[in-house]
Tab-separated table of C-alpha atoms and ligand atoms in Angstrom:
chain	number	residue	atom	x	y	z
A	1	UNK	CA	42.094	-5.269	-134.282
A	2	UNK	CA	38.301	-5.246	-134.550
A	3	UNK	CA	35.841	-6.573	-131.952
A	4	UNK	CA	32.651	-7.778	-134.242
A	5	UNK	CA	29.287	-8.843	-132.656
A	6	UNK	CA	27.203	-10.910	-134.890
A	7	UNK	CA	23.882	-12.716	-133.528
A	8	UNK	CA	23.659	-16.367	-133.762
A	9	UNK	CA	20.269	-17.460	-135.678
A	10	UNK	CA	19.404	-19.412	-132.431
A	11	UNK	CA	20.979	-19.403	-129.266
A	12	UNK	CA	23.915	-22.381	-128.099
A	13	UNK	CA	23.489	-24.078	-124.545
A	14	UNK	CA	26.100	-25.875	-123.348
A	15	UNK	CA	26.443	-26.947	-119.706
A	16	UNK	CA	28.591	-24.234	-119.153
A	17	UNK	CA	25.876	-21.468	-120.954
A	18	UNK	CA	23.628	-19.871	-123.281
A	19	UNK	CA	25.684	-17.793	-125.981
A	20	UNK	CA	23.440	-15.872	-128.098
A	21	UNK	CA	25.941	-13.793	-130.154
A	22	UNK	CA	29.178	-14.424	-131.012
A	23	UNK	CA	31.719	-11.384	-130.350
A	24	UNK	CA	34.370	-12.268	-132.094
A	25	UNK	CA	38.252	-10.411	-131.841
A	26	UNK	CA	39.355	-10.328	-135.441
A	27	UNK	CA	42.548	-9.348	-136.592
A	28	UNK	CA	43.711	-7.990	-139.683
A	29	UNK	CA	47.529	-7.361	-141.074
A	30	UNK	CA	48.404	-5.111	-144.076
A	31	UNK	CA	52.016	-5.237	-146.210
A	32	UNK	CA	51.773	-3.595	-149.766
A	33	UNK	CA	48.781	-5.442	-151.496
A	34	UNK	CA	48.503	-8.507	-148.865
A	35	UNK	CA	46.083	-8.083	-146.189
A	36	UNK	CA	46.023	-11.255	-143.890
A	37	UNK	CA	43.287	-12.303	-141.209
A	38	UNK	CA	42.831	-14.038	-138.422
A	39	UNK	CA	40.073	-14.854	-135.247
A	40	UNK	CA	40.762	-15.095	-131.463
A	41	UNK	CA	38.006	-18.219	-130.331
A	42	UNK	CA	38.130	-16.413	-126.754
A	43	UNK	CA	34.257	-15.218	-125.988
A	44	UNK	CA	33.069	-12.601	-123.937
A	45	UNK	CA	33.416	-15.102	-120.574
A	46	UNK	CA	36.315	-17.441	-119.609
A	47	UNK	CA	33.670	-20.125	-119.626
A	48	UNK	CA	34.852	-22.629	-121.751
A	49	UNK	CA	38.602	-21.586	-120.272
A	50	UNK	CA	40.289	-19.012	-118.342
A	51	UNK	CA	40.581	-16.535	-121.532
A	52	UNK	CA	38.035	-14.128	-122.571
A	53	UNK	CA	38.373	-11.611	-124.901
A	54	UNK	CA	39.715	-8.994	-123.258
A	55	UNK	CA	42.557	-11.356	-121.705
A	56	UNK	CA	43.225	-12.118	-124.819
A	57	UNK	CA	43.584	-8.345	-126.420
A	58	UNK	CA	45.809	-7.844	-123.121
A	59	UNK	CA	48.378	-10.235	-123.928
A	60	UNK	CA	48.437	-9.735	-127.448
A	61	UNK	CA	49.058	-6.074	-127.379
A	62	UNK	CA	51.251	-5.832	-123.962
A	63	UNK	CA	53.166	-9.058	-124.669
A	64	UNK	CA	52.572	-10.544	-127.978
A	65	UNK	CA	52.007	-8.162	-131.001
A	66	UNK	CA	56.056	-6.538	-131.114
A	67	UNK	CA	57.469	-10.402	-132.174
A	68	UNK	CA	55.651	-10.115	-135.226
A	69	UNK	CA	56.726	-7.210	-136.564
A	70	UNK	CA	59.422	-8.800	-138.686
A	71	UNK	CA	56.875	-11.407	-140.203
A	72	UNK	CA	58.305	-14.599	-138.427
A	73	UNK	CA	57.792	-17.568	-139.866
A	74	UNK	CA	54.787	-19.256	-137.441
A	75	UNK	CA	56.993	-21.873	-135.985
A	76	UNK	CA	59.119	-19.497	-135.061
A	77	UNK	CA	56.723	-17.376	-133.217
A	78	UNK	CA	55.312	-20.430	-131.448
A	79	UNK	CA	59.188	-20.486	-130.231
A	80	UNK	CA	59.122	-17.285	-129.526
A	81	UNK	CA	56.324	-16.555	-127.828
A	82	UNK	CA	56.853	-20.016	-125.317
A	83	UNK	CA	58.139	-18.227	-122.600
A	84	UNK	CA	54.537	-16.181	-121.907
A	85	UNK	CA	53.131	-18.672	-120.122
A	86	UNK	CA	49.220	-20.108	-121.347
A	87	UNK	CA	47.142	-17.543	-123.279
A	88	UNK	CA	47.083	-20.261	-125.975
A	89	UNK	CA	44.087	-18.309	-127.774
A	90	UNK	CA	45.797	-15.516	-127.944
A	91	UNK	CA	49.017	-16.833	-128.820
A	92	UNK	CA	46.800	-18.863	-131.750
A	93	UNK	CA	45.308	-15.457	-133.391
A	94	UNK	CA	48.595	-14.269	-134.106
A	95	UNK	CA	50.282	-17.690	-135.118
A	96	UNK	CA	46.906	-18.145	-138.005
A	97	UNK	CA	47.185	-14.636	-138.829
A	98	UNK	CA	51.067	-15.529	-140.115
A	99	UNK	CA	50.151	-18.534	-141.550
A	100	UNK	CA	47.174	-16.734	-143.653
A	101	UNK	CA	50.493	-14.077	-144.645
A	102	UNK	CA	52.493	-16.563	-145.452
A	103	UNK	CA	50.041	-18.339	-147.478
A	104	UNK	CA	48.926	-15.048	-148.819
A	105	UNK	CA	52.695	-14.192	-149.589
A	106	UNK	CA	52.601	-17.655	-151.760
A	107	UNK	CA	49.958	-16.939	-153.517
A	108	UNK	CA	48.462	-20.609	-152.375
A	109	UNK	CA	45.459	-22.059	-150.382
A	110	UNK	CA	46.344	-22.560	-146.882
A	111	UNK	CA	45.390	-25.910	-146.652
A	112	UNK	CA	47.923	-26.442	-149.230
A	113	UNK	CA	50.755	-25.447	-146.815
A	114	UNK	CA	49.948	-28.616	-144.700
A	115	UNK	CA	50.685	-31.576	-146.735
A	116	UNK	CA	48.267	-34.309	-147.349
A	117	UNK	CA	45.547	-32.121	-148.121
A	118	UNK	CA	42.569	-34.847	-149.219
A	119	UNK	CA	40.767	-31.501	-150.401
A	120	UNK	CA	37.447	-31.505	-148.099
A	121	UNK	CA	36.423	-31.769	-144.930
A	122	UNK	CA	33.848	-34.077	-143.409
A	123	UNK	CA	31.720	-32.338	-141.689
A	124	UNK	CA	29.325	-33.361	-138.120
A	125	UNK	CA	27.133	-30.749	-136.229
A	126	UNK	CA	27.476	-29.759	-132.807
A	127	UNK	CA	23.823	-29.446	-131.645
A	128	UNK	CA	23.002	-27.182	-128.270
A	129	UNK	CA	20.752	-28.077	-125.429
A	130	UNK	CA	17.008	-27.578	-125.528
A	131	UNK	CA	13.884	-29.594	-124.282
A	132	UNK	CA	13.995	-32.839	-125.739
A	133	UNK	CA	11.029	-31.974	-128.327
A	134	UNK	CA	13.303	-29.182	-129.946
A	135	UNK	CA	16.725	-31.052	-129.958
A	136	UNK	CA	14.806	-34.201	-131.924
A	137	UNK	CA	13.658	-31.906	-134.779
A	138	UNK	CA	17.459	-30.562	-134.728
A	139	UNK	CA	18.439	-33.585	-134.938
A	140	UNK	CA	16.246	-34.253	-138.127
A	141	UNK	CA	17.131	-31.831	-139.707
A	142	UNK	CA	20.718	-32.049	-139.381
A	143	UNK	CA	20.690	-35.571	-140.889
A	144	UNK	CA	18.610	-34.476	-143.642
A	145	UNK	CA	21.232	-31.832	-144.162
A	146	UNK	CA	23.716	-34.522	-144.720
A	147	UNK	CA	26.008	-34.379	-141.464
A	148	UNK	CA	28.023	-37.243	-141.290
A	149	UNK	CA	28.372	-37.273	-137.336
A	150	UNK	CA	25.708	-35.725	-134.503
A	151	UNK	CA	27.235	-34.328	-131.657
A	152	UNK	CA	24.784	-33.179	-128.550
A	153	UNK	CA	25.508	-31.068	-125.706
A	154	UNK	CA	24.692	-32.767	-122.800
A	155	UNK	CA	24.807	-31.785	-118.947
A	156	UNK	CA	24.262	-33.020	-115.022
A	157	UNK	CA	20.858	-34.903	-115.113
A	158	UNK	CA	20.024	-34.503	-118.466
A	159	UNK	CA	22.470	-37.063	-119.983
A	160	UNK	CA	20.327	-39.689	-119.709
A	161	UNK	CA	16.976	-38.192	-121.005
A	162	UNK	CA	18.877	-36.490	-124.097
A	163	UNK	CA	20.905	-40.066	-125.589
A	164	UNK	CA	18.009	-42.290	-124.876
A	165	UNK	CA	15.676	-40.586	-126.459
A	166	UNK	CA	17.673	-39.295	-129.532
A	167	UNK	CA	19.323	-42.953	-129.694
A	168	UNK	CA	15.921	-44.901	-129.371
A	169	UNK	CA	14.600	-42.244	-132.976
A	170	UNK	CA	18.103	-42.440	-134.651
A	171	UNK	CA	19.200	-46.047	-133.928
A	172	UNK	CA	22.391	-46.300	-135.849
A	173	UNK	CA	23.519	-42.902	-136.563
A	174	UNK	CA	27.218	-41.786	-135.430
A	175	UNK	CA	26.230	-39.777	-132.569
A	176	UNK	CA	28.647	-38.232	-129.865
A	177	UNK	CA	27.970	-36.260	-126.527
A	178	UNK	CA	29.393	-33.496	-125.187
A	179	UNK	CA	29.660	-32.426	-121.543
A	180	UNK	CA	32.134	-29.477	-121.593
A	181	UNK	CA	33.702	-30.931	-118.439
A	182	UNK	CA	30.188	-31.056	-115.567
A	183	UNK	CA	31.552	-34.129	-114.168
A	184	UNK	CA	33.327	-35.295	-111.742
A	185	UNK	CA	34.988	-38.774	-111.384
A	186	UNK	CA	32.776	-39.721	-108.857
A	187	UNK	CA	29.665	-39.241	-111.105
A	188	UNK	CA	31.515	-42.150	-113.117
A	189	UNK	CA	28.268	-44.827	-112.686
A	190	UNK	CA	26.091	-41.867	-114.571
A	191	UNK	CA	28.364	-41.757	-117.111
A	192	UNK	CA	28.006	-45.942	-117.493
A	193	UNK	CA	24.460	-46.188	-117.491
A	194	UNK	CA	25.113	-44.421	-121.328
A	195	UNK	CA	27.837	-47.362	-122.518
A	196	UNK	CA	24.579	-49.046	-123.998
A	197	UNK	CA	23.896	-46.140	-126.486
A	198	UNK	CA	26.850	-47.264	-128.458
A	199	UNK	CA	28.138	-43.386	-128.538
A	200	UNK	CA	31.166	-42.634	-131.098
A	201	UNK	CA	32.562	-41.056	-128.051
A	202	UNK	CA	32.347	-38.401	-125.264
A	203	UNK	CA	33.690	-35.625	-124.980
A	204	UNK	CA	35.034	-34.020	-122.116
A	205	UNK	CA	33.690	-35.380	-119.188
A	206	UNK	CA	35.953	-34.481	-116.531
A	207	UNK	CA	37.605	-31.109	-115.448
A	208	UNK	CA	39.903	-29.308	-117.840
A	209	UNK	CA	43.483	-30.085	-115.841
A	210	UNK	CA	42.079	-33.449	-114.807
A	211	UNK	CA	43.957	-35.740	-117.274
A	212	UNK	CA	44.396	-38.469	-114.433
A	213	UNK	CA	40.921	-38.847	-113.506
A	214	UNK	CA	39.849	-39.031	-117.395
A	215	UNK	CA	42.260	-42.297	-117.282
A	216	UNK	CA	40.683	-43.593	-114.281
A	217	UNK	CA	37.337	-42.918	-116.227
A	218	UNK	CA	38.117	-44.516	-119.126
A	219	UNK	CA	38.642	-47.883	-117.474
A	220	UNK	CA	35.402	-47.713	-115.812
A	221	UNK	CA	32.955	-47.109	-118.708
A	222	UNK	CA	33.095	-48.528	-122.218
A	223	UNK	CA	32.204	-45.398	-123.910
A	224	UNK	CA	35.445	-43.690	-125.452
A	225	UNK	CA	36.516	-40.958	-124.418
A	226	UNK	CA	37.398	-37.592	-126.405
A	227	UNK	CA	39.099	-34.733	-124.830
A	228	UNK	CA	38.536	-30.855	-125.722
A	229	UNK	CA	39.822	-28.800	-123.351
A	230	UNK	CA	42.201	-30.689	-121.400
A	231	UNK	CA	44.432	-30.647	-124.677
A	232	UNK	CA	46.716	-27.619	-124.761
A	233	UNK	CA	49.594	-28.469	-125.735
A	234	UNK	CA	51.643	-31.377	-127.528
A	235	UNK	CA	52.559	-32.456	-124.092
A	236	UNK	CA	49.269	-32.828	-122.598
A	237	UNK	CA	48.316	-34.926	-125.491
A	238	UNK	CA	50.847	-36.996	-124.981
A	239	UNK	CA	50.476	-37.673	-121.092
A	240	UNK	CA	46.619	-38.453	-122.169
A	241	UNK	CA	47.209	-40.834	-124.843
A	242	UNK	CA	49.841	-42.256	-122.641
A	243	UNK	CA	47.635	-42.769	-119.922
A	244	UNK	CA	44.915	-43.630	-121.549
A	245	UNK	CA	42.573	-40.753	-120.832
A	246	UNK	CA	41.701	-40.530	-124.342
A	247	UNK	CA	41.752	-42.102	-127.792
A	248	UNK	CA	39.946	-39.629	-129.785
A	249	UNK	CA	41.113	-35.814	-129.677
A	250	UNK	CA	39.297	-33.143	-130.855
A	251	UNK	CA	41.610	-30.346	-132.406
A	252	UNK	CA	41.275	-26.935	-131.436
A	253	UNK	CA	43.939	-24.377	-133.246
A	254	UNK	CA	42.893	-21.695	-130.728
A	255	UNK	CA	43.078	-23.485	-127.493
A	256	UNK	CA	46.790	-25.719	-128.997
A	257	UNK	CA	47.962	-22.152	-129.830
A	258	UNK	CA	47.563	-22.562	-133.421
A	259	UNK	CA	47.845	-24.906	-136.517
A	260	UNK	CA	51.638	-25.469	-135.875
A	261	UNK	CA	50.889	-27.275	-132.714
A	262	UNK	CA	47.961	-28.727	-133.514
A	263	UNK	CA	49.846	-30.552	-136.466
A	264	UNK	CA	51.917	-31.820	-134.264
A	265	UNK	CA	49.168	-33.072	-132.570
A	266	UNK	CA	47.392	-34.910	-134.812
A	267	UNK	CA	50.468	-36.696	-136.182
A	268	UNK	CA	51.164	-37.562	-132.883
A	269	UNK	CA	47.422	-38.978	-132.356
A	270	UNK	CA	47.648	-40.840	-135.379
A	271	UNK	CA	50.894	-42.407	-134.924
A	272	UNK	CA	49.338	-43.503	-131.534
A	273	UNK	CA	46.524	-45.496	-132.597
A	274	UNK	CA	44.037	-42.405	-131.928
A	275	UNK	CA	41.303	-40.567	-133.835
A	276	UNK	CA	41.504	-36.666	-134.093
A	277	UNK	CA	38.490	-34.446	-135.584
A	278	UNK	CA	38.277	-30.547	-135.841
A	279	UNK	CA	36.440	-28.755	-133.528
A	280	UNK	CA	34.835	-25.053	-133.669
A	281	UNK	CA	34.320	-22.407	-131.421
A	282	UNK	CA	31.044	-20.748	-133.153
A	283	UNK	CA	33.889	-19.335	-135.309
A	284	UNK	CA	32.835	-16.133	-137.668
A	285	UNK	CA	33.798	-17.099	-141.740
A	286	UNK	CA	37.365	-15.949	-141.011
A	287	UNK	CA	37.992	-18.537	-137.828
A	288	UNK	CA	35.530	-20.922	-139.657
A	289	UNK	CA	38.284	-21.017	-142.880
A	290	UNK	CA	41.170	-22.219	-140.674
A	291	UNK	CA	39.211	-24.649	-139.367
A	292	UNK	CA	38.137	-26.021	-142.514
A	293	UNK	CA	41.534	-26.220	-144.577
A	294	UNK	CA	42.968	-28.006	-141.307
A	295	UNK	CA	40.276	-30.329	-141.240
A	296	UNK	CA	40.665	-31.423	-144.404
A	297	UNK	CA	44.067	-32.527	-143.801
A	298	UNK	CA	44.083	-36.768	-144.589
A	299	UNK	CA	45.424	-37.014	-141.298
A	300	UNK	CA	42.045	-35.819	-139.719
A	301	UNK	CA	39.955	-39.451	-139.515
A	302	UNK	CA	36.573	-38.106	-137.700
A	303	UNK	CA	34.144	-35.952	-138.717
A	304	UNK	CA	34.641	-32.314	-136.991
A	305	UNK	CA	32.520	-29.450	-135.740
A	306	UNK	CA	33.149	-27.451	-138.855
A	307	UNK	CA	29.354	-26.803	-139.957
A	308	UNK	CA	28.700	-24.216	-142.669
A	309	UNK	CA	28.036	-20.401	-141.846
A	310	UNK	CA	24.535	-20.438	-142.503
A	311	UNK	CA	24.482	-22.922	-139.135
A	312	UNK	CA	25.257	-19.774	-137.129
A	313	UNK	CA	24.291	-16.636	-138.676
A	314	UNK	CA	21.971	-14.529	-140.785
A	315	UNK	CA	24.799	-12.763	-142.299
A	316	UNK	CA	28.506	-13.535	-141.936
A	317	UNK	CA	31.335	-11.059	-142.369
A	318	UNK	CA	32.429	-12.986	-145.433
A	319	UNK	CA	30.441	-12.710	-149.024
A	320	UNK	CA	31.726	-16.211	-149.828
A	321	UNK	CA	30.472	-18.357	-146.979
A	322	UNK	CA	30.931	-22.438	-146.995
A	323	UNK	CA	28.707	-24.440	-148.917
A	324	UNK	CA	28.623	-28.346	-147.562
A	325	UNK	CA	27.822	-30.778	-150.227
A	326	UNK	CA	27.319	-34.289	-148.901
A	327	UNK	CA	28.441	-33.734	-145.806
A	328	UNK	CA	31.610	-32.452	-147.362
A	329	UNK	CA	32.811	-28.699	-147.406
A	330	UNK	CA	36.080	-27.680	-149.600
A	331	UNK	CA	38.737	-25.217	-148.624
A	332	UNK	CA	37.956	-21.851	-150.388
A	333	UNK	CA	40.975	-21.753	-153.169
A	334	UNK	CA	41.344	-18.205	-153.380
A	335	UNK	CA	45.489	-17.805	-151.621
A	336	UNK	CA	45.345	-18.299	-147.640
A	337	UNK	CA	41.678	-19.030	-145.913
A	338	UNK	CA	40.475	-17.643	-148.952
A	339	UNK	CA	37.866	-15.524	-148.100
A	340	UNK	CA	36.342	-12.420	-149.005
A	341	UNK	CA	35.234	-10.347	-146.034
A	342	UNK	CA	31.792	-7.983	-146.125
A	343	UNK	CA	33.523	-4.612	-145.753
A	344	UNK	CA	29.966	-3.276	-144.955
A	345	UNK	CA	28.814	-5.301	-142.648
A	346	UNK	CA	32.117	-5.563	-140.717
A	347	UNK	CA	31.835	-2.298	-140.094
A	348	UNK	CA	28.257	-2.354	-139.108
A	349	UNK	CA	28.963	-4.977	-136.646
A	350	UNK	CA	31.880	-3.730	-134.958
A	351	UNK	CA	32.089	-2.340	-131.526
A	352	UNK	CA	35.582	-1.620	-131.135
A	353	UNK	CA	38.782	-0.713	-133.258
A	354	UNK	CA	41.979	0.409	-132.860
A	355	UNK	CA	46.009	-0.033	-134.943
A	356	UNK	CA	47.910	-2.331	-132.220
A	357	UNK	CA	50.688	-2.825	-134.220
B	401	OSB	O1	33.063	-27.816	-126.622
B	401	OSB	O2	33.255	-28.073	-128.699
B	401	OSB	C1	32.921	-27.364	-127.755
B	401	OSB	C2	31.289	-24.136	-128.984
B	401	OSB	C3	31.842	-23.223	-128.122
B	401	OSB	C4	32.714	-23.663	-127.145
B	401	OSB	C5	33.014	-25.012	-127.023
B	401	OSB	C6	32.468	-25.942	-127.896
B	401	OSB	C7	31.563	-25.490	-128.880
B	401	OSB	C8	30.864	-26.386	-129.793
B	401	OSB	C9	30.355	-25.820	-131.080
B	401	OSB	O3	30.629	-27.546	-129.540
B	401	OSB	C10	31.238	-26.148	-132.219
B	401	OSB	C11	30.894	-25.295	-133.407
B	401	OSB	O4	29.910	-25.606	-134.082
B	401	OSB	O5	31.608	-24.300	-133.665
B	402	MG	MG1	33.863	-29.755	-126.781
């Protein structure tokens, strides 16, 4: 285990904070000449949800780290590990790191283990809060980049203010919101006054556990509606495509409690009518690969949050950072996520280490 703190080029508002580094648990598993990785997405705050970091280290060293000493297969750890209750993220950095062993053990890409690989991903940017004059430029920029899909944070009061204007300069680009769950139902005519902006979708309005209110929400404004962090499990997708709370969900490995469940997931989206994208957490190159080879699944209809590293930092811990070409970014092909960490700046950047296992 190795806690790494990188700074982000610029800092990331959402309406639940300001990050301005990402600190980032990263594991790493050795067996002869295999060395597997994997990323928690917890931060340094349960902002987002109720697991931060060093929840996260808790439960995987006290409860976690013993079931897989004998190199389960990951669907059997996800059966496994079911009766701790929650802790999805952590759960999720030990189910990745077996899948990158596995992968590894193969001798294969990772994104080859899935099926249906269509061999990219399509990539959209998630684009932080700011004064209106900075997110415009941002959004420029991004489209000059070649993003196939703009997604902006958005918050209490500001919602208004940020589509209009960015709508009104970008008139028929794909463009999403984001409001990391600052509403409540009763705030449902604010969210209607921004049906005429012709969004993709938005994301998270409501509270986390508030699947019920989401489908009362989505038959009061046209908008659709995406969830993030109300979908933890297979179940809870379910109840809100079901219900109706939302047809567009945006998959998480780290908050599903890894790529097992979040294939099940998207299948399960898909075979429902719905749309399912990738999503990021400010990932470092080694939670950024995952990301990538699942996103590039066929399955995976939307454009996701999976941005190249040079979005977030000066200097990643990998030498062989993304590259997005058209909008598109490949899976690396080396065997697993493919990537080849910066020994030396690892080390510079890390904070805390210790052998858990
Ligand atoms: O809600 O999708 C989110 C970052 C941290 C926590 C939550 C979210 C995000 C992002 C950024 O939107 C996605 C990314 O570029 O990694
Ligand atoms: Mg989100």
């Amino acid at each position: 285990m190795r806690l790494v703190e990188i700074p982000l080029l610029s800092p990331f508002t959402t309406s639940f904070g300001t990050e301005h580094t990402r600190t980032a648990l990263t594991f790493e598993y050795i067996r002869d000449s295999i060395h597997a990785f994997s990323e928690c997405v917890t931060s340094t705050a349960p902002l987002y949800s109720y697991e931060d970091n060093s929840t996260a280290l808790h439960v995987i060293k006290r409860h976690l780290v013993d079931m897989i000493k004998d190199e389960p297969f990951p669907a059997d750890f996800v059966e496994r590990s079911r009766r701790i209750k929650g802790h999805n993220m952590a759960k999720a950095a030990l189910e990745m790191l077996l899948w990158d062993l596995k992968a590894k053990e193969k001798g294969v890409p990772l994104h080859t283990l899935f099926g249906n690989s269509r061999g990219f991903a399509e990539v959209g940017i998630s684009i932080g809060m700011a004064p209106i004059n900075e997110m415009i430029p941002n959004v420029e920029a991004a489209l000059q980049r070649g993003y196939k899909r703009i997604k902006v944070k958005i918050e209490k009061g500001r919602e208004y203010e940020i589509i209009s204007s960015i709508r009104n300069r970008f008139p028929s680009i794909p463009l999403s919101a984001d409001a990391n769950s600052c509403y409540r139902l009763s705030d449902s005519d604010t969210l209607k006054r921004l049906d005429k902006f012709d969004l993709l979708y938005l994301e998270q309005p409501l509270q986390e556990d508030d699947i019920l209110d989401h489908s009362r929400l989505a038959k009061l404004i046209a908008t659709p509606i995406c969830l993030d962090e109300s979908i933890t499990s297979f179940e809870r997708a379910r109840q809100a495509l079901e219900t109706g709370a939302a047809n567009v969900i945006n998959i998480k490995p780290g908050r599903l409690g890894g790529l097992h469940e979040s294939l099940r997931v998207i299948r399960l989206a898909r075979e429902m009518g719905a749309h399912v994208w990738v999503g990021g957490m400010l990932e470092t190159g080694i939670g950024r690969s995952f990301n990538v080879s699942l996103a590039s699944n066929n399955l995976v209809d939307y454009p996701g949050d999976t941005s190249p590293n040079d979005k977030y930092f000066e200097r990643d811990i990998v030498l062989n950072p993304f590259k997005m070409v058209n909008g598109e970014i490949k899976p690396n092909t080396g065997p697993g996520i493919g990537v080849e960490i910066d020994r030396e700046f690892m080390e510079e950047r890390t904070r805390k280490s210790a052998k858990i296992l």
